[in-house]
Amino acid sequence: MGVVGDRIGPVRFRDRFLQGESVEGSVRSPILSSWQRSRLLGLSPDQSELPFEQDFDLEGPLLRAAEPVLDRLQAIFAGSRTNICLADGQGMVLARRFGEKSMVRQLAPIQILPGFVFAEQYAGTNGIGLSLAERRLCQVYGAEHFAERSQASACTAIPLRDQLSGHIQGVLCLGYPYTEADPALIPVVRKAAEAIERRLMDQSSAREHGLLQAYLDAADLARSGEHGLDGHSVSMADFLQSELEQSDQATLKEKATELMSGDRRAAAEVPLSRGRWVTLVSRPVTSAAGVEGVVVEALLPEDSERHAPAPTHPHAPAAAPPAFRPHVAPGPAPGPAPASVRARGAPPADGPTQGGRVRGLVLVGEPEVGKYAVAARRRLELLAEASNRIGTTLDVSRTAWELAETAVPRLADFVTIDLPKGVLLGEDSPHPTTEMHRTVVHGIREDCPFYPVGAQVSLRPTTPHMRCIATGQPVLEQDLKAAFGWIAQDPQHAELLLAHNIHSLITVPLLARGAVLGVASFYRSQNPSPYGDDDRSLAQELAARASLCIDNARRYTREHTLALSLQRSLLPRGLPEQSAVEVAHRYLPAESGVGGDWFDVIPLSGARVALLVGDVVGHGLHAAATMGRLRTAARNFAELELAPDELLTHLDNLMVRLDREEGGDGPDSASTGIVGATCLYAIYDPTSQQCTMARAGHPPPALVRPDGAVSLLDLPAGPPLGLGGLPFESVEIRLPEHSQLVLYTDGLIEDRHRDVDVALDALNRALAHPDRAPEDTCQAVLDAVAPEHPDDDIALLVARTNATPADRIATWELDADPALVSEVRAASVSQLNRWGLEESAFATELLLSELVTNAVRYGTAPIRVRLIHDRNLICEVHDASSSAPRMRQSATTDEGGRGLFLVAQLAQSWGTRYTTGGKVIWAECSLAAA
């Protein structure tokens, strides 16, 4: 474990530490923290002087309890070089035993005489000091000791606690040569410590038995007439146990515990079941040995069935914990006792009573016992409350605030919580200790100068915060004035906090599923008592519950962010340029999770435009991914110039295939939850002002006419996508110019706090302003209709229609005669000249020549040619045939087959769309084309 001569192991790392090098990760965390604190204290490894106290109580309770155990240990280690040491809670040695008696002559006085103080601030890293600092069993080997004098030894030390209060009363330490280190020493030390703690409890029991005896003696005197007990007789207290229900007995004991903790005369009326009530009276009692305590008696009225008066004291909290053990009956063994006892020589239960009351003992004990019981019960209540208060949302910061609000003021006067920035963003934090940000500062007042919320917190290795992160265990600093590692972090800041009476601290790591999520710090100022181990355990339990909630919130935030990023990447980033409609849109994600709502604006041939709104059932990444697949498919189907009902049929088939593929074919395949989607698809033609629409289970669109009339269009509902095999129906409606077509998803109008009809009425009122621009209409609708906290995504699309002026459309009808092709070319050139598009005349003439020739040669009459002057020049040739031309690679010997190739080179885009009366071959040319 590190011999001085071999220069390896802890010796080497200790030398490197003393030279100022970093040894983090190479030395056990408690040892490294102790070395760092020793350096901050200004201790030197060769320092040999320790404080020495000559006067200490050789008859104290700790020494009396430990002496038989020390003697037993001396017998166990007889003949070995084991040094058995007992120290008090401040690290002062009270007694020593030696396995080999000759060690007394061989060791230095500091290692054999009681009275030397081995607290860490004086002796550096050693078993006694480290056990007090860490408040748990610790082992120190060889060069892990800070002092040079201890380099050749090892030790195992364990704190000794009062089982009632949990306070550390002392330390039991075994010292031995480092070569004799043995893991079997740990259970020996633990059993010895448990024996000492039991003997300490026995001493407390003896004190309580004395108090009980004093009470019983007083009862005897009262019956003999020598003394009176407030004018009441002492009757058989078992009456309480025989007449009262179990819950009533528990209520009496709880209230009696509070009265006993007050250490004074007091009375309280306690309501019981069935309208009864009992008066509890507490009064001081002193044993023959001079031990002062409190006795609590119950006074039961003769008419015990009358209704209880309005209680004047708060009802006692629920069950007293096992730590509470005041004696109410004599006996050798410690532990809980009955709620009442029969006083010696008392008359029978049905005997006469004085003053119309039955009187019986409930509790007797020392006031401190009652205080511990009340505190323990309140800790249990706080944990129960924390289960309901922490984690009410899936927000990381809010969950951290809930932890602080739960702890203040019952556990702490001030709470600060530091979280890495990555955790706040829902990410994993690879270096949490270097990117801590103050997330919460909460306390009983606001003037305490903690680092503010939002500040980056840099932690030194010696701080309690870093120590708790390194060990994964809470760190308790009972006296911050002596917490040199905490002070060294920022001396000026520490001085300010101390000036505000901040005196005790517990730091707890926020850990969940192996990840460090942050640090919670609990400070005490108003309560003069420093924190204890019970407080540390309570803080750890609160932090553990909060950590899981924070981690759940972090994971949700990450998934929500990913889903939102995915969805936003799949939604249109910008609307395409087109002249058919003026469009505005809004998309709001749900607060509870990203859904699968989407919208789209798709330019089509012939100056038309398609408007699309859809909603995938469900939330999360899967819904967003499904939405992206549907939107992509819808755009592809729209490129095929499908009618709305046909497009919905194709989307329906796609949803059925997705559900089948992702659900799997086998019985054990896990379905991913695709259950369907709704959709509304509309095509608006500005040349005719006709709008063709179809919907698949989607809410109907709203139409705002130029005169301000608002109506929901009566479209066939159609089945939702994904059911398969059911038809869809298209409806054609003429829209006046400057009408507004409003498409939306159900998240806009559906809210569990209101009826859908109410939302639709609000929508109608918000839309009844035809003079608004689409952007203003979008905002007005959201302000008036959208839920304050939407449970579902909201997609909103507002399109104000335009009409293509008649003078920008030219149409020619002709027969299937090749001689007419030249006439069409000439007429088109004249029309382009009238539009001022002379530069486009040559390219347009060639395009029309090829398209019309194909229609005459391969199509069917009637043939119609149309030019549309829009953002681009649109050339259309319609014929009654349903056969579509296709471009192919022509061989060098072919005489034809190059016409469509020429069309593709001259036009920006071209294609075919089918109509009820045939097909249209179209081509768009840039107005700048020569």
mmCIF file of N, CA, C and O in Angstrom, residues 731-801:
data_model
loop_
_atom_site.group_PDB
_atom_site.id
_atom_site.type_symbol
_atom_site.label_atom_id
_atom_site.label_comp_id
_atom_site.label_asym_id
_atom_site.label_seq_id
_atom_site.Cartn_x
_atom_site.Cartn_y
_atom_site.Cartn_z
ATOM 1 N N VAL A 731 -64.402 18.298 -54.437
ATOM 2 C CA VAL A 731 -65.440 19.304 -54.627
ATOM 3 C C VAL A 731 -64.790 20.522 -55.256
ATOM 4 O O VAL A 731 -63.693 20.941 -54.838
ATOM 5 N N GLU A 732 -65.469 21.115 -56.250
ATOM 6 C CA GLU A 732 -64.947 22.290 -56.951
ATOM 7 C C GLU A 732 -65.791 23.506 -56.568
ATOM 8 O O GLU A 732 -67.012 23.476 -56.659
ATOM 9 N N ILE A 733 -65.120 24.554 -56.149
ATOM 10 C CA ILE A 733 -65.792 25.774 -55.687
ATOM 11 C C ILE A 733 -65.123 26.969 -56.366
ATOM 12 O O ILE A 733 -63.887 27.023 -56.480
ATOM 13 N N ARG A 734 -65.934 27.932 -56.780
ATOM 14 C CA ARG A 734 -65.387 29.150 -57.357
ATOM 15 C C ARG A 734 -65.135 30.148 -56.234
ATOM 16 O O ARG A 734 -66.023 30.443 -55.441
ATOM 17 N N LEU A 735 -63.941 30.683 -56.180
ATOM 18 C CA LEU A 735 -63.560 31.633 -55.143
ATOM 19 C C LEU A 735 -63.451 33.019 -55.742
ATOM 20 O O LEU A 735 -62.651 33.240 -56.673
ATOM 21 N N PRO A 736 -64.217 33.981 -55.239
ATOM 22 C CA PRO A 736 -64.057 35.351 -55.733
ATOM 23 C C PRO A 736 -62.636 35.853 -55.471
ATOM 24 O O PRO A 736 -61.967 35.425 -54.530
ATOM 25 N N GLU A 737 -62.204 36.764 -56.308
ATOM 26 C CA GLU A 737 -60.851 37.311 -56.124
ATOM 27 C C GLU A 737 -60.745 38.000 -54.762
ATOM 28 O O GLU A 737 -61.691 38.639 -54.306
ATOM 29 N N HIS A 738 -59.589 37.799 -54.134
ATOM 30 C CA HIS A 738 -59.289 38.355 -52.814
ATOM 31 C C HIS A 738 -60.075 37.679 -51.694
ATOM 32 O O HIS A 738 -60.200 38.241 -50.593
ATOM 33 N N SER A 739 -60.615 36.505 -51.979
ATOM 34 C CA SER A 739 -61.133 35.685 -50.882
ATOM 35 C C SER A 739 -59.940 35.137 -50.086
ATOM 36 O O SER A 739 -58.814 35.026 -50.578
ATOM 37 N N GLN A 740 -60.221 34.758 -48.820
ATOM 38 C CA GLN A 740 -59.181 34.145 -48.000
ATOM 39 C C GLN A 740 -59.600 32.715 -47.652
ATOM 40 O O GLN A 740 -60.667 32.498 -47.079
ATOM 41 N N LEU A 741 -58.736 31.781 -48.017
ATOM 42 C CA LEU A 741 -58.951 30.380 -47.698
ATOM 43 C C LEU A 741 -58.054 30.041 -46.500
ATOM 44 O O LEU A 741 -56.834 30.228 -46.565
ATOM 45 N N VAL A 742 -58.672 29.574 -45.421
ATOM 46 C CA VAL A 742 -57.951 29.333 -44.164
ATOM 47 C C VAL A 742 -57.948 27.835 -43.886
ATOM 48 O O VAL A 742 -58.994 27.220 -43.675
ATOM 49 N N LEU A 743 -56.756 27.255 -43.881
ATOM 50 C CA LEU A 743 -56.565 25.842 -43.589
ATOM 51 C C LEU A 743 -55.841 25.719 -42.248
ATOM 52 O O LEU A 743 -54.917 26.494 -41.967
ATOM 53 N N TYR A 744 -56.210 24.734 -41.447
ATOM 54 C CA TYR A 744 -55.648 24.616 -40.101
ATOM 55 C C TYR A 744 -55.732 23.159 -39.651
ATOM 56 O O TYR A 744 -56.469 22.346 -40.230
ATOM 57 N N THR A 745 -54.987 22.842 -38.593
ATOM 58 C CA THR A 745 -55.077 21.508 -37.980
ATOM 59 C C THR A 745 -55.919 21.592 -36.715
ATOM 60 O O THR A 745 -56.200 22.681 -36.198
ATOM 61 N N ASP A 746 -56.302 20.421 -36.201
ATOM 62 C CA ASP A 746 -57.259 20.402 -35.091
ATOM 63 C C ASP A 746 -56.690 20.977 -33.791
ATOM 64 O O ASP A 746 -57.440 21.298 -32.871
ATOM 65 N N GLY A 747 -55.355 21.112 -33.682
ATOM 66 C CA GLY A 747 -54.787 21.714 -32.477
ATOM 67 C C GLY A 747 -55.237 23.141 -32.255
ATOM 68 O O GLY A 747 -55.198 23.637 -31.121
ATOM 69 N N LEU A 748 -55.697 23.817 -33.335
ATOM 70 C CA LEU A 748 -56.152 25.201 -33.202
ATOM 71 C C LEU A 748 -57.484 25.286 -32.476
ATOM 72 O O LEU A 748 -57.703 26.193 -31.663
ATOM 73 N N ILE A 749 -58.370 24.349 -32.720
ATOM 74 C CA ILE A 749 -59.741 24.481 -32.207
ATOM 75 C C ILE A 749 -60.054 23.493 -31.091
ATOM 76 O O ILE A 749 -61.068 23.652 -30.403
ATOM 77 N N GLU A 750 -59.229 22.468 -30.898
ATOM 78 C CA GLU A 750 -59.517 21.469 -29.869
ATOM 79 C C GLU A 750 -58.732 21.788 -28.606
ATOM 80 O O GLU A 750 -57.517 21.940 -28.643
ATOM 81 N N ASP A 751 -59.465 21.890 -27.514
ATOM 82 C CA ASP A 751 -58.871 22.210 -26.218
ATOM 83 C C ASP A 751 -59.767 21.576 -25.151
ATOM 84 O O ASP A 751 -60.992 21.741 -25.185
ATOM 85 N N ARG A 752 -59.148 20.852 -24.215
ATOM 86 C CA ARG A 752 -59.951 20.162 -23.206
ATOM 87 C C ARG A 752 -60.666 21.122 -22.268
ATOM 88 O O ARG A 752 -61.553 20.710 -21.513
ATOM 89 N N HIS A 753 -60.296 22.390 -22.302
ATOM 90 C CA HIS A 753 -60.918 23.358 -21.409
ATOM 91 C C HIS A 753 -62.077 24.119 -22.063
ATOM 92 O O HIS A 753 -62.653 25.012 -21.436
ATOM 93 N N ARG A 754 -62.412 23.802 -23.324
ATOM 94 C CA ARG A 754 -63.511 24.500 -23.989
ATOM 95 C C ARG A 754 -64.116 23.595 -25.041
ATOM 96 O O ARG A 754 -63.501 22.625 -25.499
ATOM 97 N N ASP A 755 -65.314 23.934 -25.458
ATOM 98 C CA ASP A 755 -66.014 23.172 -26.471
ATOM 99 C C ASP A 755 -65.536 23.593 -27.865
ATOM 100 O O ASP A 755 -65.144 24.751 -28.082
ATOM 101 N N VAL A 756 -65.577 22.650 -28.825
ATOM 102 C CA VAL A 756 -65.128 22.949 -30.190
ATOM 103 C C VAL A 756 -65.978 24.052 -30.806
ATOM 104 O O VAL A 756 -65.467 24.924 -31.526
ATOM 105 N N ASP A 757 -67.279 24.046 -30.533
ATOM 106 C CA ASP A 757 -68.141 25.085 -31.110
ATOM 107 C C ASP A 757 -67.740 26.477 -30.636
ATOM 108 O O ASP A 757 -67.819 27.452 -31.398
ATOM 109 N N VAL A 758 -67.320 26.564 -29.397
ATOM 110 C CA VAL A 758 -66.859 27.854 -28.880
ATOM 111 C C VAL A 758 -65.623 28.306 -29.640
ATOM 112 O O VAL A 758 -65.468 29.482 -30.004
ATOM 113 N N ALA A 759 -64.708 27.368 -29.902
ATOM 114 C CA ALA A 759 -63.499 27.718 -30.640
ATOM 115 C C ALA A 759 -63.826 28.116 -32.072
ATOM 116 O O ALA A 759 -63.232 29.065 -32.613
ATOM 117 N N LEU A 760 -64.783 27.439 -32.703
ATOM 118 C CA LEU A 760 -65.157 27.791 -34.078
ATOM 119 C C LEU A 760 -65.815 29.164 -34.140
ATOM 120 O O LEU A 760 -65.602 29.926 -35.100
ATOM 121 N N ASP A 761 -66.618 29.481 -33.139
ATOM 122 C CA ASP A 761 -67.199 30.830 -33.095
ATOM 123 C C ASP A 761 -66.112 31.886 -32.973
ATOM 124 O O ASP A 761 -66.165 32.934 -33.635
ATOM 125 N N ALA A 762 -65.119 31.617 -32.127
ATOM 126 C CA ALA A 762 -64.003 32.564 -31.992
ATOM 127 C C ALA A 762 -63.231 32.676 -33.297
ATOM 128 O O ALA A 762 -62.757 33.761 -33.669
ATOM 129 N N LEU A 763 -63.091 31.556 -34.016
ATOM 130 C CA LEU A 763 -62.404 31.589 -35.313
ATOM 131 C C LEU A 763 -63.176 32.442 -36.311
ATOM 132 O O LEU A 763 -62.578 33.261 -37.042
ATOM 133 N N ASN A 764 -64.482 32.287 -36.352
ATOM 134 C CA ASN A 764 -65.282 33.094 -37.280
ATOM 135 C C ASN A 764 -65.155 34.581 -36.983
ATOM 136 O O ASN A 764 -65.034 35.409 -37.892
ATOM 137 N N ARG A 765 -65.187 34.929 -35.708
ATOM 138 C CA ARG A 765 -65.068 36.353 -35.357
ATOM 139 C C ARG A 765 -63.683 36.890 -35.729
ATOM 140 O O ARG A 765 -63.552 38.039 -36.179
ATOM 141 N N ALA A 766 -62.659 36.093 -35.525
ATOM 142 C CA ALA A 766 -61.305 36.559 -35.845
ATOM 143 C C ALA A 766 -61.099 36.710 -37.346
ATOM 144 O O ALA A 766 -60.285 37.543 -37.784
ATOM 145 N N LEU A 767 -61.835 35.931 -38.149
ATOM 146 C CA LEU A 767 -61.651 35.984 -39.603
ATOM 147 C C LEU A 767 -62.522 37.032 -40.275
ATOM 148 O O LEU A 767 -62.314 37.335 -41.463
ATOM 149 N N ALA A 768 -63.477 37.592 -39.565
ATOM 150 C CA ALA A 768 -64.451 38.509 -40.178
ATOM 151 C C ALA A 768 -63.846 39.887 -40.436
ATOM 152 O O ALA A 768 -64.460 40.925 -40.115
ATOM 153 N N HIS A 769 -62.677 39.917 -41.016
ATOM 154 C CA HIS A 769 -62.002 41.177 -41.365
ATOM 155 C C HIS A 769 -61.309 40.964 -42.700
ATOM 156 O O HIS A 769 -60.098 40.717 -42.766
ATOM 157 N N PRO A 770 -62.045 41.059 -43.807
ATOM 158 C CA PRO A 770 -61.466 40.716 -45.114
ATOM 159 C C PRO A 770 -60.361 41.660 -45.564
ATOM 160 O O PRO A 770 -59.586 41.326 -46.462
ATOM 161 N N ASP A 771 -60.288 42.834 -44.960
ATOM 162 C CA ASP A 771 -59.276 43.792 -45.381
ATOM 163 C C ASP A 771 -57.896 43.491 -44.794
ATOM 164 O O ASP A 771 -56.919 44.131 -45.154
ATOM 165 N N ARG A 772 -57.805 42.525 -43.881
ATOM 166 C CA ARG A 772 -56.512 42.192 -43.291
ATOM 167 C C ARG A 772 -55.628 41.461 -44.295
ATOM 168 O O ARG A 772 -56.099 40.671 -45.115
ATOM 169 N N ALA A 773 -54.333 41.692 -44.158
ATOM 170 C CA ALA A 773 -53.367 40.910 -44.923
ATOM 171 C C ALA A 773 -53.277 39.521 -44.310
ATOM 172 O O ALA A 773 -53.580 39.325 -43.122
ATOM 173 N N PRO A 774 -52.882 38.502 -45.064
ATOM 174 C CA PRO A 774 -52.778 37.150 -44.513
ATOM 175 C C PRO A 774 -51.898 37.071 -43.267
ATOM 176 O O PRO A 774 -52.219 36.316 -42.337
ATOM 177 N N GLU A 775 -50.816 37.805 -43.211
ATOM 178 C CA GLU A 775 -49.965 37.789 -42.025
ATOM 179 C C GLU A 775 -50.732 38.266 -40.800
ATOM 180 O O GLU A 775 -50.645 37.669 -39.719
ATOM 181 N N ASP A 776 -51.481 39.347 -40.973
ATOM 182 C CA ASP A 776 -52.266 39.864 -39.852
ATOM 183 C C ASP A 776 -53.383 38.891 -39.467
ATOM 184 O O ASP A 776 -53.716 38.744 -38.287
ATOM 185 N N THR A 777 -53.948 38.232 -40.460
ATOM 186 C CA THR A 777 -55.004 37.259 -40.171
ATOM 187 C C THR A 777 -54.450 36.089 -39.361
ATOM 188 O O THR A 777 -55.077 35.626 -38.397
ATOM 189 N N CYS A 778 -53.267 35.616 -39.732
ATOM 190 C CA CYS A 778 -52.631 34.520 -38.981
ATOM 191 C C CYS A 778 -52.475 34.892 -37.519
ATOM 192 O O CYS A 778 -52.834 34.117 -36.614
ATOM 193 N N GLN A 779 -51.930 36.055 -37.269
ATOM 194 C CA GLN A 779 -51.679 36.457 -35.892
ATOM 195 C C GLN A 779 -52.978 36.662 -35.129
ATOM 196 O O GLN A 779 -53.082 36.288 -33.946
ATOM 197 N N ALA A 780 -53.959 37.242 -35.787
ATOM 198 C CA ALA A 780 -55.241 37.460 -35.125
ATOM 199 C C ALA A 780 -55.898 36.132 -34.754
ATOM 200 O O ALA A 780 -56.494 36.002 -33.676
ATOM 201 N N VAL A 781 -55.813 35.144 -35.632
ATOM 202 C CA VAL A 781 -56.410 33.834 -35.345
ATOM 203 C C VAL A 781 -55.716 33.185 -34.160
ATOM 204 O O VAL A 781 -56.362 32.633 -33.262
ATOM 205 N N LEU A 782 -54.396 33.221 -34.138
ATOM 206 C CA LEU A 782 -53.674 32.616 -33.015
ATOM 207 C C LEU A 782 -54.006 33.316 -31.708
ATOM 208 O O LEU A 782 -54.192 32.670 -30.667
ATOM 209 N N ASP A 783 -54.063 34.623 -31.736
ATOM 210 C CA ASP A 783 -54.356 35.369 -30.508
ATOM 211 C C ASP A 783 -55.749 35.064 -29.981
ATOM 212 O O ASP A 783 -55.961 34.995 -28.758
ATOM 213 N N ALA A 784 -56.697 34.871 -30.891
ATOM 214 C CA ALA A 784 -58.092 34.731 -30.468
ATOM 215 C C ALA A 784 -58.514 33.282 -30.251
ATOM 216 O O ALA A 784 -59.411 33.021 -29.442
ATOM 217 N N VAL A 785 -57.886 32.356 -30.941
ATOM 218 C CA VAL A 785 -58.408 30.990 -30.954
ATOM 219 C C VAL A 785 -57.456 29.982 -30.318
ATOM 220 O O VAL A 785 -57.891 29.053 -29.636
ATOM 221 N N ALA A 786 -56.150 30.127 -30.525
ATOM 222 C CA ALA A 786 -55.201 29.104 -30.084
ATOM 223 C C ALA A 786 -55.240 28.951 -28.569
ATOM 224 O O ALA A 786 -55.327 29.944 -27.829
ATOM 225 N N PRO A 787 -55.194 27.717 -28.048
ATOM 226 C CA PRO A 787 -55.157 27.514 -26.593
ATOM 227 C C PRO A 787 -53.906 28.142 -25.990
ATOM 228 O O PRO A 787 -52.856 28.256 -26.639
ATOM 229 N N GLU A 788 -54.044 28.550 -24.729
ATOM 230 C CA GLU A 788 -52.906 29.178 -24.054
ATOM 231 C C GLU A 788 -51.757 28.191 -23.884
ATOM 232 O O GLU A 788 -50.592 28.557 -24.015
ATOM 233 N N HIS A 789 -52.090 26.954 -23.589
ATOM 234 C CA HIS A 789 -51.086 25.896 -23.458
ATOM 235 C C HIS A 789 -51.508 24.741 -24.362
ATOM 236 O O HIS A 789 -52.165 23.794 -23.911
ATOM 237 N N PRO A 790 -51.138 24.800 -25.644
ATOM 238 C CA PRO A 790 -51.633 23.799 -26.595
ATOM 239 C C PRO A 790 -51.121 22.395 -26.278
ATOM 240 O O PRO A 790 -49.938 22.193 -26.007
ATOM 241 N N ASP A 791 -52.043 21.445 -26.290
ATOM 242 C CA ASP A 791 -51.690 20.040 -26.104
ATOM 243 C C ASP A 791 -51.315 19.375 -27.419
ATOM 244 O O ASP A 791 -50.805 18.252 -27.419
ATOM 245 N N ASP A 792 -51.597 20.037 -28.527
ATOM 246 C CA ASP A 792 -51.293 19.474 -29.838
ATOM 247 C C ASP A 792 -50.674 20.564 -30.693
ATOM 248 O O ASP A 792 -50.838 21.768 -30.436
ATOM 249 N N ASP A 793 -49.949 20.124 -31.733
ATOM 250 C CA ASP A 793 -49.363 21.089 -32.655
ATOM 251 C C ASP A 793 -50.457 21.889 -33.345
ATOM 252 O O ASP A 793 -51.602 21.425 -33.481
ATOM 253 N N ILE A 794 -50.067 23.079 -33.791
ATOM 254 C CA ILE A 794 -50.983 23.928 -34.549
ATOM 255 C C ILE A 794 -50.299 24.315 -35.853
ATOM 256 O O ILE A 794 -49.199 24.892 -35.831
ATOM 257 N N ALA A 795 -50.919 23.983 -36.961
ATOM 258 C CA ALA A 795 -50.468 24.445 -38.273
ATOM 259 C C ALA A 795 -51.592 25.285 -38.868
ATOM 260 O O ALA A 795 -52.758 24.856 -38.900
ATOM 261 N N LEU A 796 -51.239 26.475 -39.328
ATOM 262 C CA LEU A 796 -52.235 27.420 -39.847
ATOM 263 C C LEU A 796 -51.724 27.979 -41.171
ATOM 264 O O LEU A 796 -50.565 28.404 -41.266
ATOM 265 N N LEU A 797 -52.592 27.972 -42.181
ATOM 266 C CA LEU A 797 -52.230 28.465 -43.517
ATOM 267 C C LEU A 797 -53.357 29.368 -44.004
ATOM 268 O O LEU A 797 -54.520 28.938 -44.067
ATOM 269 N N VAL A 798 -53.028 30.613 -44.315
ATOM 270 C CA VAL A 798 -54.009 31.584 -44.816
ATOM 271 C C VAL A 798 -53.587 31.987 -46.221
ATOM 272 O O VAL A 798 -52.463 32.468 -46.419
ATOM 273 N N ALA A 799 -54.475 31.785 -47.198
ATOM 274 C CA ALA A 799 -54.172 32.099 -48.603
ATOM 275 C C ALA A 799 -55.228 33.049 -49.152
ATOM 276 O O ALA A 799 -56.425 32.715 -49.164
ATOM 277 N N ARG A 800 -54.796 34.238 -49.587
ATOM 278 C CA ARG A 800 -55.720 35.190 -50.227
ATOM 279 C C ARG A 800 -55.579 35.048 -51.734
ATOM 280 O O ARG A 800 -54.477 35.159 -52.282
ATOM 281 N N THR A 801 -56.698 34.795 -52.388
ATOM 282 C CA THR A 801 -56.658 34.422 -53.802
ATOM 283 C C THR A 801 -56.482 35.645 -54.704
ATOM 284 O O THR A 801 -56.983 36.742 -54.422
#
